[in-house]
Amino acid sequence: MMKRRLFAAGAAVSLLAGLVACSDGESAVEGGAAGGGDGEVKSVGLMLQDISNPFFASMQNSLQETAEAEGIQLNVQDGRQDLSVQSSQIDTFIQQGVDLIIINAVDSEGIGSAVQRAKDAGITVVAVDVDATNADAAVTTDNVLAGTMACTALAEKIGGEGNILILEGTPTTAPRERVEGCEEVLASDFPDITVVGKQATTNDRATGLSVATDLLTANPDVQGIFGMNDPVALGADLALQQAKRDGVVVVGVDGSPEAVEAMTGGDTSLWATPAQDPAGMVDEAYRIGVDIVAGNEPEERVTLLDPSLVTIDTVGEYEGW
């Protein structure tokens, strides 16, 4: 079972600073720029797509624990699924002179110019959960594998034939790679399954509900739904309940507490979710960032963490986030 890991910062931190967490884009570093340029990390900016999502809240909580334990200054920013907001937040971090930015981008390619501005200012940037153009390194789940696992579980549950829907996500690497893994395994191993509808969501339950409702109306003969994450999958589950549709299998990705609650409650169409480790992921991104600041580059630019499949049959054994 994946465990939360707290990683040592390498070089000793000579100045202890209070932990600061905020989400309004204002300066959170007392006394101006914190970057010392001495190979040590004293201040970190953590940028998350949407803190209201429990997955990203888990990242925030984990890194806050690390910051408290190691005496570093932490500034947490909520990107609110808005590229322009995240771009402005990076500019604020540059002004503050943070030593390390850990970014969970809302747009993997669109954020590239802002990331480059930070690097030009001498700030190390590590992407987490989804890659970001120009980032020094990235730590993500193996999202192709997650999509493969989810759609294999879906295909096997519906007997290897029938029609399914795919609910995509925002323009970042993780949703794209999950759909890629899903479509690849369907094409290679389940030729009798047809994707009859595919549409983007904004990675949340509300658009999962609305998109699934529309696609189910347009495609009444559906046996399964792949949601690119658990909130989207749970939105699809609600759409099925509202339409009083039985016998449709739903899968997601995350292993979230909400998915576990649904799967243990019994009254759900959600069958499986490849579980991620958000706490371990952000801790690994921090460790790699600290190493880069100290002059030690990772062997591979992208570090992939394996998901673990959780189904209704095995959810009782899953420890969760």
mmCIF file of C-alpha atoms in Angstrom:
data_model
loop_
_atom_site.group_PDB
_atom_site.id
_atom_site.type_symbol
_atom_site.label_atom_id
_atom_site.label_comp_id
_atom_site.label_asym_id
_atom_site.label_seq_id
_atom_site.Cartn_x
_atom_site.Cartn_y
_atom_site.Cartn_z
ATOM 1 C CA MET A 1 0.000 0.000 0.000
ATOM 2 C CA MET A 2 1.292 3.443 -0.840
ATOM 3 C CA LYS A 3 2.418 5.372 2.233
ATOM 4 C CA ARG A 4 2.876 9.067 2.835
ATOM 5 C CA ARG A 5 6.537 9.931 2.713
ATOM 6 C CA LEU A 6 8.273 12.948 4.180
ATOM 7 C CA PHE A 7 11.637 13.628 2.593
ATOM 8 C CA ALA A 8 14.639 15.384 4.129
ATOM 9 C CA ALA A 9 15.618 18.642 2.517
ATOM 10 C CA GLY A 10 19.264 17.624 2.081
ATOM 11 C CA ALA A 11 21.288 20.635 3.216
ATOM 12 C CA ALA A 12 20.425 22.020 6.646
ATOM 13 C CA VAL A 13 18.078 24.973 6.673
ATOM 14 C CA SER A 14 19.833 27.851 8.390
ATOM 15 C CA LEU A 15 16.861 30.178 8.750
ATOM 16 C CA LEU A 16 13.556 29.003 10.174
ATOM 17 C CA ALA A 17 10.482 30.728 8.826
ATOM 18 C CA GLY A 18 6.861 30.494 9.783
ATOM 19 C CA LEU A 19 4.530 28.475 7.661
ATOM 20 C CA VAL A 20 2.311 30.633 5.488
ATOM 21 C CA ALA A 21 -0.592 29.377 3.395
ATOM 22 C CA CYS A 22 -2.910 31.562 1.379
ATOM 23 C CA SER A 23 -5.033 31.472 -1.735
ATOM 24 C CA ASP A 24 -5.638 35.047 -2.787
ATOM 25 C CA GLY A 25 -2.465 35.708 -4.788
ATOM 26 C CA GLU A 26 -1.073 38.237 -2.278
ATOM 27 C CA SER A 27 2.469 38.090 -0.949
ATOM 28 C CA ALA A 28 2.960 35.503 1.766
ATOM 29 C CA VAL A 29 6.695 35.924 2.339
ATOM 30 C CA GLU A 30 7.566 38.215 5.220
ATOM 31 C CA GLY A 31 10.399 40.610 4.714
ATOM 32 C CA GLY A 32 10.447 40.523 0.903
ATOM 33 C CA ALA A 33 12.340 38.103 -1.317
ATOM 34 C CA ALA A 34 13.286 34.873 0.409
ATOM 35 C CA GLY A 35 15.552 33.282 -2.193
ATOM 36 C CA GLY A 36 19.137 33.115 -0.992
ATOM 37 C CA GLY A 37 20.757 31.499 -4.022
ATOM 38 C CA ASP A 38 22.911 29.332 -1.694
ATOM 39 C CA GLY A 39 21.661 25.933 -2.803
ATOM 40 C CA GLU A 40 19.188 25.637 0.043
ATOM 41 C CA VAL A 41 15.390 25.740 -0.050
ATOM 42 C CA LYS A 42 13.977 28.144 2.506
ATOM 43 C CA SER A 43 10.750 29.106 0.705
ATOM 44 C CA VAL A 44 8.397 27.142 -1.542
ATOM 45 C CA GLY A 45 5.435 28.213 -3.648
ATOM 46 C CA LEU A 46 2.842 25.474 -4.168
ATOM 47 C CA MET A 47 0.354 26.079 -6.992
ATOM 48 C CA LEU A 48 -2.710 23.843 -7.224
ATOM 49 C CA GLN A 49 -5.427 23.653 -9.876
ATOM 50 C CA ASP A 50 -8.344 23.685 -7.459
ATOM 51 C CA ILE A 51 -7.972 23.357 -3.691
ATOM 52 C CA SER A 52 -11.667 22.480 -3.348
ATOM 53 C CA ASN A 53 -10.820 19.122 -4.959
ATOM 54 C CA PRO A 54 -9.907 16.687 -2.124
ATOM 55 C CA PHE A 55 -7.039 15.316 -4.227
ATOM 56 C CA PHE A 56 -5.285 18.679 -4.263
ATOM 57 C CA ALA A 57 -6.251 19.393 -0.659
ATOM 58 C CA SER A 58 -4.367 16.218 0.263
ATOM 59 C CA MET A 59 -1.293 17.580 -1.518
ATOM 60 C CA GLN A 60 -1.589 20.870 0.339
ATOM 61 C CA ASN A 61 -1.929 19.161 3.719
ATOM 62 C CA SER A 62 1.058 16.907 3.111
ATOM 63 C CA LEU A 63 3.399 19.674 2.023
ATOM 64 C CA GLN A 64 2.265 21.841 4.937
ATOM 65 C CA GLU A 65 3.331 19.040 7.284
ATOM 66 C CA THR A 66 6.717 18.882 5.561
ATOM 67 C CA ALA A 67 7.119 22.653 5.757
ATOM 68 C CA GLU A 68 6.367 22.671 9.470
ATOM 69 C CA ALA A 69 8.751 19.783 10.103
ATOM 70 C CA GLU A 70 11.613 21.313 8.139
ATOM 71 C CA GLY A 71 11.137 24.983 8.962
ATOM 72 C CA ILE A 72 10.543 26.194 5.419
ATOM 73 C CA GLN A 73 8.186 28.944 4.356
ATOM 74 C CA LEU A 74 5.259 27.703 2.257
ATOM 75 C CA ASN A 75 2.867 29.776 0.164
ATOM 76 C CA VAL A 76 -0.087 27.809 -1.257
ATOM 77 C CA GLN A 77 -2.027 29.266 -4.174
ATOM 78 C CA ASP A 78 -5.363 28.110 -5.612
ATOM 79 C CA GLY A 79 -5.330 28.388 -9.418
ATOM 80 C CA ARG A 80 -9.132 28.143 -9.576
ATOM 81 C CA GLN A 81 -8.797 26.315 -12.926
ATOM 82 C CA ASP A 82 -7.722 29.590 -14.548
ATOM 83 C CA LEU A 83 -4.528 29.865 -16.600
ATOM 84 C CA SER A 84 -4.294 33.646 -16.235
ATOM 85 C CA VAL A 85 -4.596 33.335 -12.461
ATOM 86 C CA GLN A 86 -1.731 30.852 -12.317
ATOM 87 C CA SER A 87 0.404 33.005 -14.591
ATOM 88 C CA SER A 88 -0.066 35.959 -12.228
ATOM 89 C CA GLN A 89 0.698 33.761 -9.244
ATOM 90 C CA ILE A 90 4.034 32.774 -10.776
ATOM 91 C CA ASP A 91 4.876 36.455 -11.253
ATOM 92 C CA THR A 92 4.099 37.013 -7.578
ATOM 93 C CA PHE A 93 6.419 34.158 -6.609
ATOM 94 C CA ILE A 94 9.148 35.716 -8.770
ATOM 95 C CA GLN A 95 8.730 39.034 -6.944
ATOM 96 C CA GLN A 96 8.883 37.218 -3.614
ATOM 97 C CA GLY A 97 12.056 35.403 -4.633
ATOM 98 C CA VAL A 98 10.961 31.909 -3.601
ATOM 99 C CA ASP A 99 13.556 29.165 -3.999
ATOM 100 C CA LEU A 100 11.252 26.501 -5.420
ATOM 101 C CA ILE A 101 7.885 26.428 -7.191
ATOM 102 C CA ILE A 102 5.866 23.225 -7.255
ATOM 103 C CA ILE A 103 3.149 23.642 -9.843
ATOM 104 C CA ASN A 104 0.021 21.660 -10.587
ATOM 105 C CA ALA A 105 -0.815 23.436 -13.840
ATOM 106 C CA VAL A 106 -4.315 24.101 -15.132
ATOM 107 C CA ASP A 107 -2.920 24.079 -18.693
ATOM 108 C CA SER A 108 0.259 22.081 -19.276
ATOM 109 C CA GLU A 109 1.347 23.966 -22.381
ATOM 110 C CA GLY A 110 -0.256 27.341 -21.729
ATOM 111 C CA ILE A 111 1.670 27.853 -18.486
ATOM 112 C CA GLY A 112 5.003 27.348 -20.237
ATOM 113 C CA SER A 113 5.893 31.016 -20.734
ATOM 114 C CA ALA A 114 5.225 31.832 -17.067
ATOM 115 C CA VAL A 115 7.297 28.842 -15.973
ATOM 116 C CA GLN A 116 10.142 30.093 -18.156
ATOM 117 C CA ARG A 117 9.931 33.509 -16.496
ATOM 118 C CA ALA A 118 10.437 31.848 -13.136
ATOM 119 C CA LYS A 119 13.390 29.844 -14.407
ATOM 120 C CA ASP A 120 14.930 32.971 -15.937
ATOM 121 C CA ALA A 121 14.687 34.501 -12.465
ATOM 122 C CA GLY A 122 16.694 31.600 -11.061
ATOM 123 C CA ILE A 123 13.771 29.701 -9.497
ATOM 124 C CA THR A 124 13.558 25.914 -9.781
ATOM 125 C CA VAL A 125 10.152 24.719 -11.018
ATOM 126 C CA VAL A 126 8.857 21.165 -10.538
ATOM 127 C CA ALA A 127 5.521 20.067 -11.990
ATOM 128 C CA VAL A 128 3.320 17.729 -9.960
ATOM 129 C CA ASP A 129 0.385 15.521 -11.002
ATOM 130 C CA VAL A 130 0.463 16.974 -14.533
ATOM 131 C CA ASP A 131 3.506 18.046 -16.524
ATOM 132 C CA ALA A 132 4.192 21.687 -17.371
ATOM 133 C CA THR A 133 6.135 22.986 -20.355
ATOM 134 C CA ASN A 134 9.612 24.267 -19.371
ATOM 135 C CA ALA A 135 9.484 22.805 -15.844
ATOM 136 C CA ASP A 136 12.819 21.447 -14.598
ATOM 137 C CA ALA A 137 11.197 18.152 -13.597
ATOM 138 C CA ALA A 138 7.799 16.527 -13.159
ATOM 139 C CA VAL A 139 6.302 13.949 -10.814
ATOM 140 C CA THR A 140 3.056 12.322 -11.900
ATOM 141 C CA THR A 141 1.105 9.141 -11.636
ATOM 142 C CA ASP A 142 1.635 6.870 -14.623
ATOM 143 C CA ASN A 143 -1.570 8.185 -16.129
ATOM 144 C CA VAL A 144 -1.449 6.029 -19.253
ATOM 145 C CA LEU A 145 -1.360 3.012 -16.952
ATOM 146 C CA ALA A 146 -4.202 4.451 -14.855
ATOM 147 C CA GLY A 147 -6.374 4.811 -17.966
ATOM 148 C CA THR A 148 -5.444 1.309 -19.071
ATOM 149 C CA MET A 149 -6.334 -0.144 -15.675
ATOM 150 C CA ALA A 150 -9.635 1.737 -15.442
ATOM 151 C CA CYS A 151 -10.869 0.753 -18.887
ATOM 152 C CA THR A 152 -9.671 -2.825 -18.557
ATOM 153 C CA ALA A 153 -11.736 -3.108 -15.379
ATOM 154 C CA LEU A 154 -14.689 -1.489 -17.161
ATOM 155 C CA ALA A 155 -14.415 -3.712 -20.228
ATOM 156 C CA GLU A 156 -14.142 -6.889 -18.206
ATOM 157 C CA LYS A 157 -17.104 -5.920 -16.029
ATOM 158 C CA ILE A 158 -19.382 -5.414 -19.050
ATOM 159 C CA GLY A 159 -18.270 -8.695 -20.617
ATOM 160 C CA GLY A 160 -15.930 -7.322 -23.260
ATOM 161 C CA GLU A 161 -18.603 -5.883 -25.524
ATOM 162 C CA GLY A 162 -20.998 -2.972 -25.731
ATOM 163 C CA ASN A 163 -21.018 0.825 -25.934
ATOM 164 C CA ILE A 164 -19.257 3.192 -23.589
ATOM 165 C CA LEU A 165 -18.834 6.921 -22.998
ATOM 166 C CA ILE A 166 -15.572 8.713 -22.210
ATOM 167 C CA LEU A 167 -15.678 11.875 -20.112
ATOM 168 C CA GLU A 168 -12.453 13.781 -20.771
ATOM 169 C CA GLY A 169 -10.893 16.621 -18.787
ATOM 170 C CA THR A 170 -9.052 19.914 -19.037
ATOM 171 C CA PRO A 171 -6.040 20.469 -21.360
ATOM 172 C CA THR A 172 -3.361 18.982 -19.122
ATOM 173 C CA THR A 173 -1.228 15.896 -19.536
ATOM 174 C CA ALA A 174 -2.949 13.693 -16.950
ATOM 175 C CA PRO A 175 -6.465 13.660 -18.479
ATOM 176 C CA ARG A 176 -5.060 13.254 -21.995
ATOM 177 C CA GLU A 177 -2.830 10.364 -20.966
ATOM 178 C CA ARG A 178 -5.627 8.578 -19.110
ATOM 179 C CA VAL A 179 -7.849 8.735 -22.172
ATOM 180 C CA GLU A 180 -4.916 7.596 -24.295
ATOM 181 C CA GLY A 181 -4.384 4.551 -22.068
ATOM 182 C CA CYS A 182 -8.097 3.769 -22.126
ATOM 183 C CA GLU A 183 -8.427 3.985 -25.887
ATOM 184 C CA GLU A 184 -5.259 1.983 -26.497
ATOM 185 C CA VAL A 185 -6.342 -0.958 -24.360
ATOM 186 C CA LEU A 186 -9.841 -0.946 -25.849
ATOM 187 C CA ALA A 187 -8.418 -1.007 -29.377
ATOM 188 C CA SER A 188 -5.912 -3.764 -28.635
ATOM 189 C CA ASP A 189 -7.800 -6.038 -26.243
ATOM 190 C CA PHE A 190 -11.520 -5.264 -26.544
ATOM 191 C CA PRO A 191 -12.454 -4.746 -30.206
ATOM 192 C CA ASP A 192 -16.131 -5.380 -29.491
ATOM 193 C CA ILE A 193 -16.415 -2.276 -27.309
ATOM 194 C CA THR A 194 -17.359 0.964 -29.075
ATOM 195 C CA VAL A 195 -16.879 4.492 -27.755
ATOM 196 C CA VAL A 196 -20.152 6.133 -28.803
ATOM 197 C CA GLY A 197 -19.603 9.481 -27.090
ATOM 198 C CA LYS A 198 -16.652 11.514 -25.811
ATOM 199 C CA GLN A 199 -16.736 15.014 -24.369
ATOM 200 C CA ALA A 200 -14.599 17.233 -22.123
ATOM 201 C CA THR A 201 -15.409 18.211 -18.550
ATOM 202 C CA THR A 202 -13.659 20.634 -16.221
ATOM 203 C CA ASN A 203 -12.560 17.758 -13.962
ATOM 204 C CA ASP A 204 -15.352 18.240 -11.422
ATOM 205 C CA ARG A 205 -18.548 16.515 -10.369
ATOM 206 C CA ALA A 206 -20.821 19.266 -11.718
ATOM 207 C CA THR A 207 -19.594 18.980 -15.300
ATOM 208 C CA GLY A 208 -19.354 15.215 -14.947
ATOM 209 C CA LEU A 209 -23.071 15.277 -14.177
ATOM 210 C CA SER A 210 -24.034 17.658 -16.976
ATOM 211 C CA VAL A 211 -21.843 16.076 -19.671
ATOM 212 C CA ALA A 212 -22.904 12.547 -18.745
ATOM 213 C CA THR A 213 -26.562 13.588 -18.774
ATOM 214 C CA ASP A 214 -26.221 15.040 -22.268
ATOM 215 C CA LEU A 215 -24.297 12.064 -23.622
ATOM 216 C CA LEU A 216 -26.716 9.551 -22.100
ATOM 217 C CA THR A 217 -29.617 11.402 -23.697
ATOM 218 C CA ALA A 218 -27.918 11.314 -27.091
ATOM 219 C CA ASN A 219 -26.739 7.706 -26.654
ATOM 220 C CA PRO A 220 -29.335 5.682 -24.755
ATOM 221 C CA ASP A 221 -27.667 2.323 -25.519
ATOM 222 C CA VAL A 222 -24.669 2.554 -23.178
ATOM 223 C CA GLN A 223 -23.189 -0.112 -20.925
ATOM 224 C CA GLY A 224 -20.233 1.779 -19.407
ATOM 225 C CA ILE A 225 -18.717 5.188 -18.642
ATOM 226 C CA PHE A 226 -15.074 6.131 -18.096
ATOM 227 C CA GLY A 227 -14.660 9.346 -16.099
ATOM 228 C CA MET A 228 -11.133 10.774 -16.216
ATOM 229 C CA ASN A 229 -11.109 11.288 -12.446
ATOM 230 C CA ASP A 230 -13.290 10.368 -9.479
ATOM 231 C CA PRO A 231 -15.257 13.637 -9.279
ATOM 232 C CA VAL A 232 -16.219 13.293 -12.951
ATOM 233 C CA ALA A 233 -17.060 9.609 -12.480
ATOM 234 C CA LEU A 234 -19.206 10.430 -9.442
ATOM 235 C CA GLY A 235 -20.977 13.076 -11.511
ATOM 236 C CA ALA A 236 -21.713 10.393 -14.105
ATOM 237 C CA ASP A 237 -22.948 8.111 -11.342
ATOM 238 C CA LEU A 238 -25.375 10.825 -10.234
ATOM 239 C CA ALA A 239 -26.542 11.305 -13.836
ATOM 240 C CA LEU A 240 -27.403 7.607 -13.989
ATOM 241 C CA GLN A 241 -29.289 7.808 -10.699
ATOM 242 C CA GLN A 242 -31.282 10.812 -11.868
ATOM 243 C CA ALA A 243 -32.105 9.053 -15.144
ATOM 244 C CA LYS A 244 -33.003 5.888 -13.220
ATOM 245 C CA ARG A 245 -30.577 3.923 -15.350
ATOM 246 C CA ASP A 246 -29.432 0.583 -13.937
ATOM 247 C CA GLY A 247 -26.793 -1.767 -15.282
ATOM 248 C CA VAL A 248 -24.316 0.883 -16.480
ATOM 249 C CA VAL A 249 -20.773 0.460 -15.116
ATOM 250 C CA VAL A 250 -18.745 3.568 -14.190
ATOM 251 C CA VAL A 251 -15.014 3.790 -13.543
ATOM 252 C CA GLY A 252 -12.868 6.753 -12.512
ATOM 253 C CA VAL A 253 -9.288 7.482 -11.455
ATOM 254 C CA ASP A 254 -7.988 8.699 -8.063
ATOM 255 C CA GLY A 255 -9.025 6.411 -5.199
ATOM 256 C CA SER A 256 -10.602 9.440 -3.514
ATOM 257 C CA PRO A 257 -12.417 9.344 -0.152
ATOM 258 C CA GLU A 258 -15.673 10.202 -1.944
ATOM 259 C CA ALA A 259 -15.236 7.277 -4.333
ATOM 260 C CA VAL A 260 -14.484 4.950 -1.436
ATOM 261 C CA GLU A 261 -17.610 6.135 0.369
ATOM 262 C CA ALA A 262 -19.719 5.527 -2.728
ATOM 263 C CA MET A 263 -18.223 2.103 -3.386
ATOM 264 C CA THR A 264 -18.708 0.941 0.200
ATOM 265 C CA GLY A 265 -22.254 2.308 0.365
ATOM 266 C CA GLY A 266 -23.597 -0.148 -2.197
ATOM 267 C CA ASP A 267 -25.973 2.211 -4.041
ATOM 268 C CA THR A 268 -23.640 3.237 -6.842
ATOM 269 C CA SER A 269 -22.697 2.442 -10.422
ATOM 270 C CA LEU A 270 -19.036 3.215 -9.672
ATOM 271 C CA TRP A 271 -17.155 -0.065 -10.045
ATOM 272 C CA ALA A 272 -13.447 0.748 -10.004
ATOM 273 C CA THR A 273 -10.849 3.492 -9.598
ATOM 274 C CA PRO A 274 -7.057 3.240 -10.014
ATOM 275 C CA ALA A 275 -5.810 4.930 -6.842
ATOM 276 C CA GLN A 276 -3.190 7.660 -6.832
ATOM 277 C CA ASP A 277 -1.048 8.875 -3.927
ATOM 278 C CA PRO A 278 -1.324 12.677 -3.884
ATOM 279 C CA ALA A 279 0.640 13.076 -0.659
ATOM 280 C CA GLY A 280 3.482 10.871 -1.847
ATOM 281 C CA MET A 281 3.449 12.638 -5.201
ATOM 282 C CA VAL A 282 3.894 16.149 -3.816
ATOM 283 C CA ASP A 283 6.489 14.947 -1.307
ATOM 284 C CA GLU A 284 8.487 13.398 -4.142
ATOM 285 C CA ALA A 285 8.198 16.629 -6.152
ATOM 286 C CA TYR A 286 9.515 18.548 -3.145
ATOM 287 C CA ARG A 287 12.421 16.163 -2.657
ATOM 288 C CA ILE A 288 13.394 16.391 -6.319
ATOM 289 C CA GLY A 289 13.099 20.177 -6.221
ATOM 290 C CA VAL A 290 15.366 20.379 -3.183
ATOM 291 C CA ASP A 291 17.907 18.181 -4.950
ATOM 292 C CA ILE A 292 17.842 20.361 -8.074
ATOM 293 C CA VAL A 293 18.342 23.531 -6.028
ATOM 294 C CA ALA A 294 21.340 21.825 -4.399
ATOM 295 C CA GLY A 295 22.773 21.069 -7.855
ATOM 296 C CA ASN A 296 21.684 17.430 -8.166
ATOM 297 C CA GLU A 297 19.588 16.799 -11.254
ATOM 298 C CA PRO A 298 17.283 13.737 -11.330
ATOM 299 C CA GLU A 299 18.265 10.853 -13.589
ATOM 300 C CA GLU A 300 14.978 11.223 -15.473
ATOM 301 C CA ARG A 301 13.118 14.474 -15.947
ATOM 302 C CA VAL A 302 9.720 12.787 -15.355
ATOM 303 C CA THR A 303 9.150 10.505 -12.374
ATOM 304 C CA LEU A 304 6.153 8.182 -12.710
ATOM 305 C CA LEU A 305 4.344 6.644 -9.739
ATOM 306 C CA ASP A 306 2.256 3.504 -10.263
ATOM 307 C CA PRO A 307 -1.476 3.560 -9.446
ATOM 308 C CA SER A 308 -3.195 0.628 -7.722
ATOM 309 C CA LEU A 309 -6.606 -0.630 -8.822
ATOM 310 C CA VAL A 310 -9.445 -0.465 -6.309
ATOM 311 C CA THR A 311 -12.784 -2.114 -7.092
ATOM 312 C CA ILE A 312 -15.974 -2.643 -5.134
ATOM 313 C CA ASP A 313 -14.660 -6.128 -4.376
ATOM 314 C CA THR A 314 -11.370 -4.851 -2.917
ATOM 315 C CA VAL A 315 -12.283 -1.433 -1.491
ATOM 316 C CA GLY A 316 -12.398 -2.855 2.046
ATOM 317 C CA GLU A 317 -8.649 -3.546 1.811
ATOM 318 C CA TYR A 318 -7.761 -0.075 0.529
ATOM 319 C CA GLU A 319 -6.231 2.276 3.099
ATOM 320 C CA GLY A 320 -7.019 5.438 1.126
ATOM 321 C CA TRP A 321 -5.322 8.806 1.215
#
